[in-house]
Amino acid sequence: MSPCGAELKVANKALSKVELKAEVSRQVEQQRQELIELSLKIHANPELGFKEEKASGWLTSYLAGKGFQVENGIGNLPTAFKAAYGSSKPVIALLAEYDALPEIGHACGHNIIAASAVGAAAASRCIVDDYGGSVVVFGTPAEELFGGKVFMLKAGVFDGVDVAMIMHPGVRDTATTEALACIGLEVQFLGKAVHAAAYPEQGINALEAMILAFNAVNSLRQHIKNKARIHGIITHGGEAANVVPAYSAAAFLVRAMDNAYLDELKQKVLNCFEGAALATGARLDYRWGEVVYAPMKNNLALAKLFAQNLESLGRKVEPFEPHFGFGSTDMGNVSQLIPAIHPSVAIVLPNVLLHSSDFALAAASESGHEGLLVAAKALAMTIADLLSESQTLAKVKDEFSG
Ligand SMILES: [Zn+2]
Ligand SMILES: [Zn+2]
């Protein structure tokens, strides 16, 4: 049969919105086995950021097989891709992530993000066939640590996109998400090594400088705004107990609700390290991360469409509450420039935490597969809303520019 519900059509008339939604949902269901296999394959072969060769290869060949025009290596990132069906406006983008975490693999469930994006896109072909516009999957590597989407934005690969959506597997069904502005900081102290017992007075202790700086950050933390976060690890703390450490290094992340407070906080954090340098005589070297993750700007009109569609599939969408926990995502940067949503679809109970080995298990479980399929359906149904009625898309865009 035709991929576009030909048996439902009367005299070549386009399907109504209700028929269209039932049809795209059926199209996702038809791909059930393929999508689960794709998700499990990515899950079983975890690849770190910018090294996702297998995942991007499997995803692009899947989409090419469904008639999408594929471009690999966009934005000068070898594992990024663009796969388009249709070439006219408006352009609805589904973003796929597929990077894993060191040691714990797909503990963020990006295999489900990727499979739901391609499943929703393939199901949406009939919407494009009937109503025009285009559906594009962007493969966006290295979300976890390197902010692949930030490089893609700089390279202009999202230019011309009208709406961008990505789902994330989680512990609740929500249509909006909170994500903090975030920047990395690498610091090192340079001191002077001497025998720790024989001539301590001639040494300059780089580890003590780092410990002082950690304590200063701990003190600062009492007096920062709600939801700001500062956390770090010592990556180098000395060579031997009988040598005054001449070198110490640490990696920090600084997060805030908005970019303005992030800037303020950056200076306060830096003061902690400069103060420690002054106190110990060690020299401070530091480098702020190249990529700044922006906070998420939720498009509420778009979130409402997604929520209605997810609820029509039997899920209960919770209003987002601040105590749900939040991190940062490079989808925040996309959402500052394009109307966007980053909903969460539950695959496991709320006592399981993201980035845990239990969440990695959930990402390959039956409930993970169900989350994948229901998310793909809700995404495709939201594309039906956007492409079948121009006033719906206009409302989403008005909210963004208003
Ligand atoms: Zn994630
Ligand atoms: Zn993550």
PDB file of C-alpha atoms in Angstrom, residues 140-375:
ATOM      1  CA  THR A 140      23.464  16.484  16.198  1.00  0.00           C
ATOM      2  CA  PRO A 141      26.547  14.870  17.735  1.00  0.00           C
ATOM      3  CA  ALA A 142      28.255  15.361  21.093  1.00  0.00           C
ATOM      4  CA  GLU A 143      25.425  16.823  23.184  1.00  0.00           C
ATOM      5  CA  GLU A 144      26.831  15.656  26.490  1.00  0.00           C
ATOM      6  CA  LEU A 145      30.085  17.556  26.751  1.00  0.00           C
ATOM      7  CA  PHE A 146      31.002  19.407  23.606  1.00  0.00           C
ATOM      8  CA  GLY A 147      27.785  21.096  22.455  1.00  0.00           C
ATOM      9  CA  GLY A 148      27.674  19.877  18.842  1.00  0.00           C
ATOM     10  CA  LYS A 149      24.567  21.972  18.107  1.00  0.00           C
ATOM     11  CA  VAL A 150      26.446  25.154  19.006  1.00  0.00           C
ATOM     12  CA  PHE A 151      28.973  24.461  16.234  1.00  0.00           C
ATOM     13  CA  MET A 152      26.131  23.575  13.862  1.00  0.00           C
ATOM     14  CA  LEU A 153      24.350  26.856  14.677  1.00  0.00           C
ATOM     15  CA  LYS A 154      27.556  28.806  14.048  1.00  0.00           C
ATOM     16  CA  ALA A 155      27.960  27.044  10.700  1.00  0.00           C
ATOM     17  CA  GLY A 156      24.411  28.089   9.771  1.00  0.00           C
ATOM     18  CA  VAL A 157      23.081  24.584   9.179  1.00  0.00           C
ATOM     19  CA  PHE A 158      19.749  25.411  10.858  1.00  0.00           C
ATOM     20  CA  ASP A 159      19.171  28.550   8.743  1.00  0.00           C
ATOM     21  CA  GLY A 160      15.678  28.482   7.259  1.00  0.00           C
ATOM     22  CA  VAL A 161      14.297  26.041   9.850  1.00  0.00           C
ATOM     23  CA  ASP A 162      10.861  27.152  11.118  1.00  0.00           C
ATOM     24  CA  VAL A 163      10.413  24.847  14.103  1.00  0.00           C
ATOM     25  CA  ALA A 164      12.788  22.456  15.905  1.00  0.00           C
ATOM     26  CA  MET A 165      11.788  19.565  18.152  1.00  0.00           C
ATOM     27  CA  ILE A 166      13.643  16.900  20.084  1.00  0.00           C
ATOM     28  CA  MET A 167      12.331  14.447  22.655  1.00  0.00           C
ATOM     29  CA  HIS A 168      14.334  13.139  25.585  1.00  0.00           C
ATOM     30  CA  PRO A 169      13.539   9.932  27.434  1.00  0.00           C
ATOM     31  CA  GLY A 170      13.059  10.602  31.119  1.00  0.00           C
ATOM     32  CA  VAL A 171      11.098   9.740  34.225  1.00  0.00           C
ATOM     33  CA  ARG A 172       8.052  11.924  33.548  1.00  0.00           C
ATOM     34  CA  ASP A 173       5.888  12.960  30.638  1.00  0.00           C
ATOM     35  CA  THR A 174       6.368  16.706  30.218  1.00  0.00           C
ATOM     36  CA  ALA A 175       6.119  18.986  27.212  1.00  0.00           C
ATOM     37  CA  THR A 176       8.496  21.659  28.478  1.00  0.00           C
ATOM     38  CA  THR A 177      11.866  21.422  30.110  1.00  0.00           C
ATOM     39  CA  GLU A 178      14.140  23.576  32.163  1.00  0.00           C
ATOM     40  CA  ALA A 179      17.778  23.805  31.135  1.00  0.00           C
ATOM     41  CA  LEU A 180      20.371  26.102  32.623  1.00  0.00           C
ATOM     42  CA  ALA A 181      22.953  28.253  30.913  1.00  0.00           C
ATOM     43  CA  CYS A 182      26.270  26.491  31.412  1.00  0.00           C
ATOM     44  CA  ILE A 183      29.966  27.000  30.767  1.00  0.00           C
ATOM     45  CA  GLY A 184      33.020  24.890  31.536  1.00  0.00           C
ATOM     46  CA  LEU A 185      36.131  26.165  33.303  1.00  0.00           C
ATOM     47  CA  GLU A 186      39.541  24.504  33.302  1.00  0.00           C
ATOM     48  CA  VAL A 187      41.975  25.708  35.913  1.00  0.00           C
ATOM     49  CA  GLN A 188      45.516  24.907  36.879  1.00  0.00           C
ATOM     50  CA  PHE A 189      47.848  26.150  39.588  1.00  0.00           C
ATOM     51  CA  LEU A 190      51.586  26.196  39.069  1.00  0.00           C
ATOM     52  CA  GLY A 191      53.746  26.097  42.193  1.00  0.00           C
ATOM     53  CA  LYS A 192      57.238  24.938  43.105  1.00  0.00           C
ATOM     54  CA  ALA A 193      58.242  21.348  43.924  1.00  0.00           C
ATOM     55  CA  VAL A 194      60.630  20.731  46.822  1.00  0.00           C
ATOM     56  CA  HIS A 195      61.096  17.997  49.409  1.00  0.00           C
ATOM     57  CA  ALA A 196      57.970  18.240  51.547  1.00  0.00           C
ATOM     58  CA  ALA A 197      59.811  17.603  54.828  1.00  0.00           C
ATOM     59  CA  ALA A 198      63.332  18.905  54.204  1.00  0.00           C
ATOM     60  CA  TYR A 199      62.555  22.343  52.701  1.00  0.00           C
ATOM     61  CA  PRO A 200      58.805  23.002  52.895  1.00  0.00           C
ATOM     62  CA  GLU A 201      59.441  26.722  53.380  1.00  0.00           C
ATOM     63  CA  GLN A 202      60.876  26.882  49.863  1.00  0.00           C
ATOM     64  CA  GLY A 203      57.943  25.155  48.183  1.00  0.00           C
ATOM     65  CA  ILE A 204      54.831  26.602  46.592  1.00  0.00           C
ATOM     66  CA  ASN A 205      51.966  24.178  46.999  1.00  0.00           C
ATOM     67  CA  ALA A 206      49.686  24.004  43.949  1.00  0.00           C
ATOM     68  CA  LEU A 207      47.398  21.419  45.578  1.00  0.00           C
ATOM     69  CA  GLU A 208      46.780  23.654  48.609  1.00  0.00           C
ATOM     70  CA  ALA A 209      45.856  26.425  46.203  1.00  0.00           C
ATOM     71  CA  MET A 210      43.284  24.123  44.605  1.00  0.00           C
ATOM     72  CA  ILE A 211      41.864  23.033  47.964  1.00  0.00           C
ATOM     73  CA  LEU A 212      41.563  26.665  49.049  1.00  0.00           C
ATOM     74  CA  ALA A 213      39.784  27.475  45.802  1.00  0.00           C
ATOM     75  CA  PHE A 214      37.352  24.579  46.345  1.00  0.00           C
ATOM     76  CA  ASN A 215      36.619  25.861  49.835  1.00  0.00           C
ATOM     77  CA  ALA A 216      36.101  29.372  48.530  1.00  0.00           C
ATOM     78  CA  VAL A 217      33.643  28.025  45.924  1.00  0.00           C
ATOM     79  CA  ASN A 218      31.853  26.127  48.713  1.00  0.00           C
ATOM     80  CA  SER A 219      31.511  29.377  50.659  1.00  0.00           C
ATOM     81  CA  LEU A 220      30.330  31.242  47.595  1.00  0.00           C
ATOM     82  CA  ARG A 221      27.649  28.611  46.994  1.00  0.00           C
ATOM     83  CA  GLN A 222      25.688  29.784  50.066  1.00  0.00           C
ATOM     84  CA  HIS A 223      25.147  33.169  48.473  1.00  0.00           C
ATOM     85  CA  ILE A 224      24.234  32.479  44.891  1.00  0.00           C
ATOM     86  CA  LYS A 225      20.805  32.632  43.296  1.00  0.00           C
ATOM     87  CA  ASN A 226      18.397  29.727  43.352  1.00  0.00           C
ATOM     88  CA  LYS A 227      19.099  27.132  40.644  1.00  0.00           C
ATOM     89  CA  ALA A 228      22.634  28.307  39.930  1.00  0.00           C
ATOM     90  CA  ARG A 229      25.107  25.443  40.152  1.00  0.00           C
ATOM     91  CA  ILE A 230      28.902  25.254  40.514  1.00  0.00           C
ATOM     92  CA  HIS A 231      30.576  21.874  40.586  1.00  0.00           C
ATOM     93  CA  GLY A 232      33.941  20.447  39.727  1.00  0.00           C
ATOM     94  CA  ILE A 233      36.575  17.763  40.085  1.00  0.00           C
ATOM     95  CA  ILE A 234      40.314  17.790  40.736  1.00  0.00           C
ATOM     96  CA  THR A 235      41.995  16.131  37.787  1.00  0.00           C
ATOM     97  CA  HIS A 236      45.555  16.457  39.019  1.00  0.00           C
ATOM     98  CA  GLY A 237      46.672  16.802  42.622  1.00  0.00           C
ATOM     99  CA  GLY A 238      50.366  15.982  42.825  1.00  0.00           C
ATOM    100  CA  GLU A 239      52.871  13.221  42.205  1.00  0.00           C
ATOM    101  CA  ALA A 240      54.173  11.990  45.533  1.00  0.00           C
ATOM    102  CA  ALA A 241      53.421  12.599  49.202  1.00  0.00           C
ATOM    103  CA  ASN A 242      57.002  13.676  49.892  1.00  0.00           C
ATOM    104  CA  VAL A 243      57.075  16.279  47.123  1.00  0.00           C
ATOM    105  CA  VAL A 244      55.290  19.618  47.447  1.00  0.00           C
ATOM    106  CA  PRO A 245      52.868  19.528  44.479  1.00  0.00           C
ATOM    107  CA  ALA A 246      54.023  21.914  41.798  1.00  0.00           C
ATOM    108  CA  TYR A 247      50.997  21.362  39.613  1.00  0.00           C
ATOM    109  CA  SER A 248      47.277  20.913  40.210  1.00  0.00           C
ATOM    110  CA  ALA A 249      44.370  20.989  37.783  1.00  0.00           C
ATOM    111  CA  ALA A 250      40.585  20.946  37.983  1.00  0.00           C
ATOM    112  CA  ALA A 251      37.563  21.040  35.701  1.00  0.00           C
ATOM    113  CA  PHE A 252      34.439  22.967  36.727  1.00  0.00           C
ATOM    114  CA  LEU A 253      31.001  23.669  35.331  1.00  0.00           C
ATOM    115  CA  VAL A 254      29.177  26.877  36.180  1.00  0.00           C
ATOM    116  CA  ARG A 255      25.429  27.060  35.543  1.00  0.00           C
ATOM    117  CA  ALA A 256      22.735  29.712  35.940  1.00  0.00           C
ATOM    118  CA  MET A 257      19.145  30.394  34.958  1.00  0.00           C
ATOM    119  CA  ASP A 258      20.120  33.048  32.418  1.00  0.00           C
ATOM    120  CA  ASN A 259      23.151  34.321  30.583  1.00  0.00           C
ATOM    121  CA  ALA A 260      23.328  37.585  32.533  1.00  0.00           C
ATOM    122  CA  TYR A 261      23.617  35.787  35.876  1.00  0.00           C
ATOM    123  CA  LEU A 262      26.044  33.300  34.343  1.00  0.00           C
ATOM    124  CA  ASP A 263      28.357  36.216  33.502  1.00  0.00           C
ATOM    125  CA  GLU A 264      28.089  37.547  37.052  1.00  0.00           C
ATOM    126  CA  LEU A 265      28.756  34.127  38.517  1.00  0.00           C
ATOM    127  CA  LYS A 266      31.769  33.534  36.274  1.00  0.00           C
ATOM    128  CA  GLN A 267      33.554  36.502  37.843  1.00  0.00           C
ATOM    129  CA  LYS A 268      32.685  35.349  41.380  1.00  0.00           C
ATOM    130  CA  VAL A 269      34.009  31.860  40.676  1.00  0.00           C
ATOM    131  CA  LEU A 270      37.179  33.255  39.171  1.00  0.00           C
ATOM    132  CA  ASN A 271      37.683  35.390  42.295  1.00  0.00           C
ATOM    133  CA  CYS A 272      37.790  32.154  44.337  1.00  0.00           C
ATOM    134  CA  PHE A 273      40.703  30.886  42.243  1.00  0.00           C
ATOM    135  CA  GLU A 274      42.507  34.233  42.159  1.00  0.00           C
ATOM    136  CA  GLY A 275      42.177  34.531  45.927  1.00  0.00           C
ATOM    137  CA  ALA A 276      43.727  31.073  46.345  1.00  0.00           C
ATOM    138  CA  ALA A 277      46.592  32.039  44.037  1.00  0.00           C
ATOM    139  CA  LEU A 278      47.286  35.124  46.115  1.00  0.00           C
ATOM    140  CA  ALA A 279      47.150  33.202  49.383  1.00  0.00           C
ATOM    141  CA  THR A 280      49.573  30.488  48.291  1.00  0.00           C
ATOM    142  CA  GLY A 281      51.786  32.195  45.766  1.00  0.00           C
ATOM    143  CA  ALA A 282      50.877  29.632  43.100  1.00  0.00           C
ATOM    144  CA  ARG A 283      50.261  30.942  39.608  1.00  0.00           C
ATOM    145  CA  LEU A 284      46.766  30.537  38.230  1.00  0.00           C
ATOM    146  CA  ASP A 285      46.072  29.607  34.623  1.00  0.00           C
ATOM    147  CA  TYR A 286      42.492  29.190  33.478  1.00  0.00           C
ATOM    148  CA  ARG A 287      40.452  28.742  30.350  1.00  0.00           C
ATOM    149  CA  TRP A 288      36.704  29.160  29.971  1.00  0.00           C
ATOM    150  CA  GLY A 289      35.012  26.628  27.668  1.00  0.00           C
ATOM    151  CA  GLU A 290      34.580  27.542  24.054  1.00  0.00           C
ATOM    152  CA  VAL A 291      30.920  26.535  24.138  1.00  0.00           C
ATOM    153  CA  VAL A 292      28.311  28.213  26.309  1.00  0.00           C
ATOM    154  CA  TYR A 293      25.103  26.197  26.657  1.00  0.00           C
ATOM    155  CA  ALA A 294      22.160  28.603  26.565  1.00  0.00           C
ATOM    156  CA  PRO A 295      19.065  28.197  28.758  1.00  0.00           C
ATOM    157  CA  MET A 296      16.035  26.534  27.196  1.00  0.00           C
ATOM    158  CA  LYS A 297      13.385  28.866  25.786  1.00  0.00           C
ATOM    159  CA  ASN A 298      10.264  26.686  25.686  1.00  0.00           C
ATOM    160  CA  ASN A 299       7.765  27.557  22.962  1.00  0.00           C
ATOM    161  CA  LEU A 300       4.545  27.107  24.904  1.00  0.00           C
ATOM    162  CA  ALA A 301       2.225  27.024  21.868  1.00  0.00           C
ATOM    163  CA  LEU A 302       4.311  24.198  20.434  1.00  0.00           C
ATOM    164  CA  ALA A 303       4.534  22.458  23.811  1.00  0.00           C
ATOM    165  CA  LYS A 304       0.744  22.567  24.074  1.00  0.00           C
ATOM    166  CA  LEU A 305       0.347  20.827  20.711  1.00  0.00           C
ATOM    167  CA  PHE A 306       2.819  18.143  21.698  1.00  0.00           C
ATOM    168  CA  ALA A 307       1.122  17.687  25.094  1.00  0.00           C
ATOM    169  CA  GLN A 308      -2.306  17.269  23.485  1.00  0.00           C
ATOM    170  CA  ASN A 309      -0.933  14.714  21.056  1.00  0.00           C
ATOM    171  CA  LEU A 310       0.895  12.771  23.755  1.00  0.00           C
ATOM    172  CA  GLU A 311      -2.261  12.764  25.904  1.00  0.00           C
ATOM    173  CA  SER A 312      -4.321  11.508  22.954  1.00  0.00           C
ATOM    174  CA  LEU A 313      -1.975   8.495  23.011  1.00  0.00           C
ATOM    175  CA  GLY A 314      -2.886   7.716  26.601  1.00  0.00           C
ATOM    176  CA  ARG A 315      -0.120   9.512  28.479  1.00  0.00           C
ATOM    177  CA  LYS A 316      -0.744  12.072  31.218  1.00  0.00           C
ATOM    178  CA  VAL A 317       1.442  15.124  30.676  1.00  0.00           C
ATOM    179  CA  GLU A 318       2.539  16.743  33.931  1.00  0.00           C
ATOM    180  CA  PRO A 319       2.946  20.490  34.206  1.00  0.00           C
ATOM    181  CA  PHE A 320       6.653  21.099  34.546  1.00  0.00           C
ATOM    182  CA  GLU A 321       7.733  21.826  38.088  1.00  0.00           C
ATOM    183  CA  PRO A 322      11.072  23.288  39.049  1.00  0.00           C
ATOM    184  CA  HIS A 323      11.945  20.539  41.520  1.00  0.00           C
ATOM    185  CA  PHE A 324      12.116  17.962  38.720  1.00  0.00           C
ATOM    186  CA  GLY A 325      15.843  18.483  38.358  1.00  0.00           C
ATOM    187  CA  PHE A 326      17.593  20.119  35.482  1.00  0.00           C
ATOM    188  CA  GLY A 327      20.847  20.123  33.613  1.00  0.00           C
ATOM    189  CA  SER A 328      21.916  21.946  30.501  1.00  0.00           C
ATOM    190  CA  THR A 329      21.583  21.114  26.843  1.00  0.00           C
ATOM    191  CA  ASP A 330      22.774  22.552  23.557  1.00  0.00           C
ATOM    192  CA  MET A 331      19.101  22.421  22.497  1.00  0.00           C
ATOM    193  CA  GLY A 332      18.886  25.575  24.645  1.00  0.00           C
ATOM    194  CA  ASN A 333      21.049  27.350  22.059  1.00  0.00           C
ATOM    195  CA  VAL A 334      18.763  26.178  19.247  1.00  0.00           C
ATOM    196  CA  SER A 335      15.689  27.339  21.209  1.00  0.00           C
ATOM    197  CA  GLN A 336      17.069  30.883  21.460  1.00  0.00           C
ATOM    198  CA  LEU A 337      17.023  31.181  17.656  1.00  0.00           C
ATOM    199  CA  ILE A 338      14.217  28.881  16.473  1.00  0.00           C
ATOM    200  CA  PRO A 339      10.827  28.093  18.094  1.00  0.00           C
ATOM    201  CA  ALA A 340      11.568  24.809  19.855  1.00  0.00           C
ATOM    202  CA  ILE A 341      10.544  22.202  22.391  1.00  0.00           C
ATOM    203  CA  HIS A 342      12.491  19.556  24.284  1.00  0.00           C
ATOM    204  CA  PRO A 343       9.792  17.399  25.878  1.00  0.00           C
ATOM    205  CA  SER A 344      10.423  14.415  28.098  1.00  0.00           C
ATOM    206  CA  VAL A 345       8.743  11.038  27.672  1.00  0.00           C
ATOM    207  CA  ALA A 346       8.814   8.663  30.632  1.00  0.00           C
ATOM    208  CA  ILE A 347      10.549   5.311  30.187  1.00  0.00           C
ATOM    209  CA  VAL A 348      11.094   4.485  33.850  1.00  0.00           C
ATOM    210  CA  LEU A 349       9.908   5.437  37.344  1.00  0.00           C
ATOM    211  CA  PRO A 350      11.014   8.746  38.903  1.00  0.00           C
ATOM    212  CA  ASN A 351      13.344   7.079  41.407  1.00  0.00           C
ATOM    213  CA  VAL A 352      15.723   6.182  38.563  1.00  0.00           C
ATOM    214  CA  LEU A 353      18.126   8.999  37.780  1.00  0.00           C
ATOM    215  CA  LEU A 354      19.455  10.130  34.432  1.00  0.00           C
ATOM    216  CA  HIS A 355      23.140   9.270  33.882  1.00  0.00           C
ATOM    217  CA  SER A 356      22.841   6.168  36.083  1.00  0.00           C
ATOM    218  CA  SER A 357      23.411   2.562  35.053  1.00  0.00           C
ATOM    219  CA  ASP A 358      19.731   1.839  35.827  1.00  0.00           C
ATOM    220  CA  PHE A 359      18.699   4.490  33.317  1.00  0.00           C
ATOM    221  CA  ALA A 360      20.999   2.856  30.754  1.00  0.00           C
ATOM    222  CA  LEU A 361      19.114  -0.426  31.322  1.00  0.00           C
ATOM    223  CA  ALA A 362      15.776   1.358  30.943  1.00  0.00           C
ATOM    224  CA  ALA A 363      16.917   2.808  27.607  1.00  0.00           C
ATOM    225  CA  ALA A 364      17.022  -0.749  26.210  1.00  0.00           C
ATOM    226  CA  SER A 365      13.931  -2.084  28.009  1.00  0.00           C
ATOM    227  CA  GLU A 366      10.344  -2.723  26.888  1.00  0.00           C
ATOM    228  CA  SER A 367       9.252   0.539  28.511  1.00  0.00           C
ATOM    229  CA  GLY A 368      12.094   2.269  26.682  1.00  0.00           C
ATOM    230  CA  HIS A 369      10.754   0.900  23.395  1.00  0.00           C
ATOM    231  CA  GLU A 370       7.231   2.075  24.281  1.00  0.00           C
ATOM    232  CA  GLY A 371       8.582   5.537  25.118  1.00  0.00           C
ATOM    233  CA  LEU A 372      10.376   5.641  21.773  1.00  0.00           C
ATOM    234  CA  LEU A 373       7.227   4.743  19.828  1.00  0.00           C
ATOM    235  CA  VAL A 374       4.840   7.012  21.697  1.00  0.00           C
ATOM    236  CA  ALA A 375       7.296   9.917  21.356  1.00  0.00           C
TER     237      ALA A 375
END
